[in-house]
Amino acid sequence: MPEPELSPEEKVLFTYTNIHRMREKKKPLKLSPKLMEIARQYAQVMAKEGVVDDELDAKNYSKRVADAGYKFKNDLLIFNATGGANYTPEGVWTVWSENAVANMNMLGDYEETGIGIAKKENVIFFYVLYAVPEK
């Protein structure tokens, strides 16, 4: 399956994350078309509701991903989410890299990622999944 096309904002976040991972001696993440679809859809849900929360659709991230048909290794799936007025991918990456939990998620032993970015007026929502696919 071909890699999904990225928006300029998604490309920045993807590139910054992989540079950060390589500096920390981690393998770069690959884009997963299925995780991209899930992340994009859920970023839209957050934007519609105007809230950063993982359970706006009455599912948590692992249930949402499993229900969408993405098979991942047990406990090798995590997410980062945020949103705010006039947020940029560069700013979000900086905040996540300085936050212990979010940084650990970005640097975990994951192989694939999906990025979702959605806007509601001047508020921008970011939802990123990291996973190891079941093989």
Coordinates of C-alpha atoms in Angstrom, one line a residue:
M1 CA 0.0 0.0 0.0
P2 CA 1.5 3.4 -0.9
E3 CA 2.4 5.9 1.8
P4 CA -0.4 8.4 2.4
E5 CA 0.1 12.0 1.3
L6 CA 0.8 14.3 4.1
S7 CA -0.4 17.9 4.6
P8 CA 2.5 20.4 5.1
E9 CA 1.7 20.4 8.9
E10 CA 1.7 16.6 9.1
K11 CA 4.9 16.5 7.2
V12 CA 6.6 18.8 9.7
L13 CA 5.5 16.8 12.7
F14 CA 6.5 13.5 11.1
T15 CA 9.9 14.9 10.0
Y16 CA 10.7 16.5 13.4
T17 CA 9.7 13.3 15.2
N18 CA 11.9 11.1 13.1
I19 CA 14.9 13.4 13.4
H20 CA 14.3 13.4 17.2
R21 CA 14.2 9.6 17.2
M22 CA 17.3 9.2 15.1
R23 CA 19.2 11.6 17.4
E24 CA 18.2 9.3 20.3
K25 CA 19.4 6.2 18.3
K26 CA 15.9 5.0 17.6
K27 CA 14.6 3.8 14.2
P28 CA 12.5 6.3 12.2
L29 CA 8.8 5.6 12.2
K30 CA 7.0 4.6 9.0
L31 CA 3.6 6.0 8.0
S32 CA 0.7 3.6 8.3
P33 CA -2.2 4.4 5.9
K34 CA -4.6 2.8 8.4
L35 CA -3.2 4.7 11.4
M36 CA -3.3 7.9 9.3
E37 CA -6.9 7.4 8.6
I38 CA -7.8 6.7 12.3
A39 CA -5.7 9.7 13.5
R40 CA -7.2 12.0 11.0
Q41 CA -10.8 11.0 11.8
Y42 CA -10.2 11.3 15.5
A43 CA -8.6 14.7 15.2
Q44 CA -11.8 15.8 13.4
V45 CA -13.9 14.5 16.3
M46 CA -11.8 16.5 18.7
A47 CA -12.1 19.6 16.6
K48 CA -15.9 19.2 16.2
E49 CA -16.3 18.8 20.0
G50 CA -13.6 21.5 20.7
V51 CA -12.0 19.3 23.3
V52 CA -8.7 17.3 23.6
D53 CA -9.8 14.0 25.0
D54 CA -9.1 10.4 24.0
E55 CA -12.7 9.1 24.6
L56 CA -15.0 11.5 22.9
D57 CA -16.4 8.7 20.8
A58 CA -16.9 6.4 23.8
K59 CA -13.8 4.4 22.9
N60 CA -10.2 4.7 24.1
Y61 CA -7.3 4.7 21.6
S62 CA -6.7 0.9 21.6
K63 CA -10.4 0.1 21.1
R64 CA -10.7 2.8 18.3
V65 CA -7.6 1.3 16.5
A66 CA -8.7 -2.3 16.9
D67 CA -12.2 -1.5 15.7
A68 CA -10.8 0.1 12.6
G69 CA -9.0 -3.2 11.7
Y70 CA -5.4 -2.3 12.6
K71 CA -3.7 -5.2 14.2
F72 CA -1.1 -4.3 16.7
K73 CA 1.1 -6.2 19.1
N74 CA -0.2 -6.4 22.6
D75 CA 0.5 -3.1 24.6
L76 CA 2.5 -1.7 21.7
L77 CA 0.2 1.2 20.9
I78 CA 0.1 4.7 22.4
F79 CA -0.9 8.2 21.4
N80 CA -0.2 11.9 22.0
A81 CA -2.9 14.5 21.7
T82 CA -3.1 18.2 22.2
G83 CA -4.9 21.3 20.9
G84 CA -4.9 25.0 21.3
A85 CA -5.3 28.4 19.7
N86 CA -2.9 28.9 16.8
Y87 CA -0.9 25.8 17.6
T88 CA 1.8 24.9 15.1
P89 CA 3.4 21.5 14.4
E90 CA 6.8 22.9 15.5
G91 CA 5.3 24.2 18.7
V92 CA 3.5 20.9 19.4
W93 CA 6.7 18.9 18.8
T94 CA 8.6 21.2 21.2
V95 CA 6.0 20.8 23.9
W96 CA 5.9 17.0 23.5
S97 CA 9.7 16.7 23.4
E98 CA 9.9 18.6 26.7
N99 CA 7.1 16.6 28.4
A100 CA 8.3 13.3 29.9
V101 CA 5.3 11.2 29.0
A102 CA 4.8 12.6 25.5
N103 CA 8.5 12.4 24.8
M104 CA 8.6 8.7 25.9
N105 CA 5.7 8.0 23.6
M106 CA 7.6 9.6 20.6
L107 CA 10.8 7.7 21.5
G108 CA 9.2 4.3 22.3
D109 CA 10.0 1.1 20.5
Y110 CA 7.3 1.7 17.9
E111 CA 7.5 1.1 14.2
E112 CA 4.5 3.0 12.6
T113 CA 2.7 6.2 13.1
G114 CA -0.5 8.0 12.0
I115 CA -0.9 11.8 12.3
G116 CA -4.2 13.7 12.4
I117 CA -4.5 17.5 12.5
A118 CA -7.8 19.3 12.4
K119 CA -8.9 22.9 12.8
K120 CA -11.9 24.6 14.4
E121 CA -11.6 28.3 13.7
N122 CA -8.2 29.3 15.1
V123 CA -7.9 26.2 17.4
I124 CA -5.8 23.3 16.0
F125 CA -6.0 19.8 17.3
F126 CA -3.3 17.2 17.0
Y127 CA -3.7 13.4 17.5
V128 CA -0.8 11.1 16.8
L129 CA -0.8 7.3 17.2
Y130 CA 2.4 5.2 17.6
A131 CA 2.3 1.4 17.2
V132 CA 4.0 -1.9 16.4
P133 CA 1.9 -3.9 13.8
E134 CA 1.2 -7.5 14.4
K135 CA 3.0 -9.5 11.8

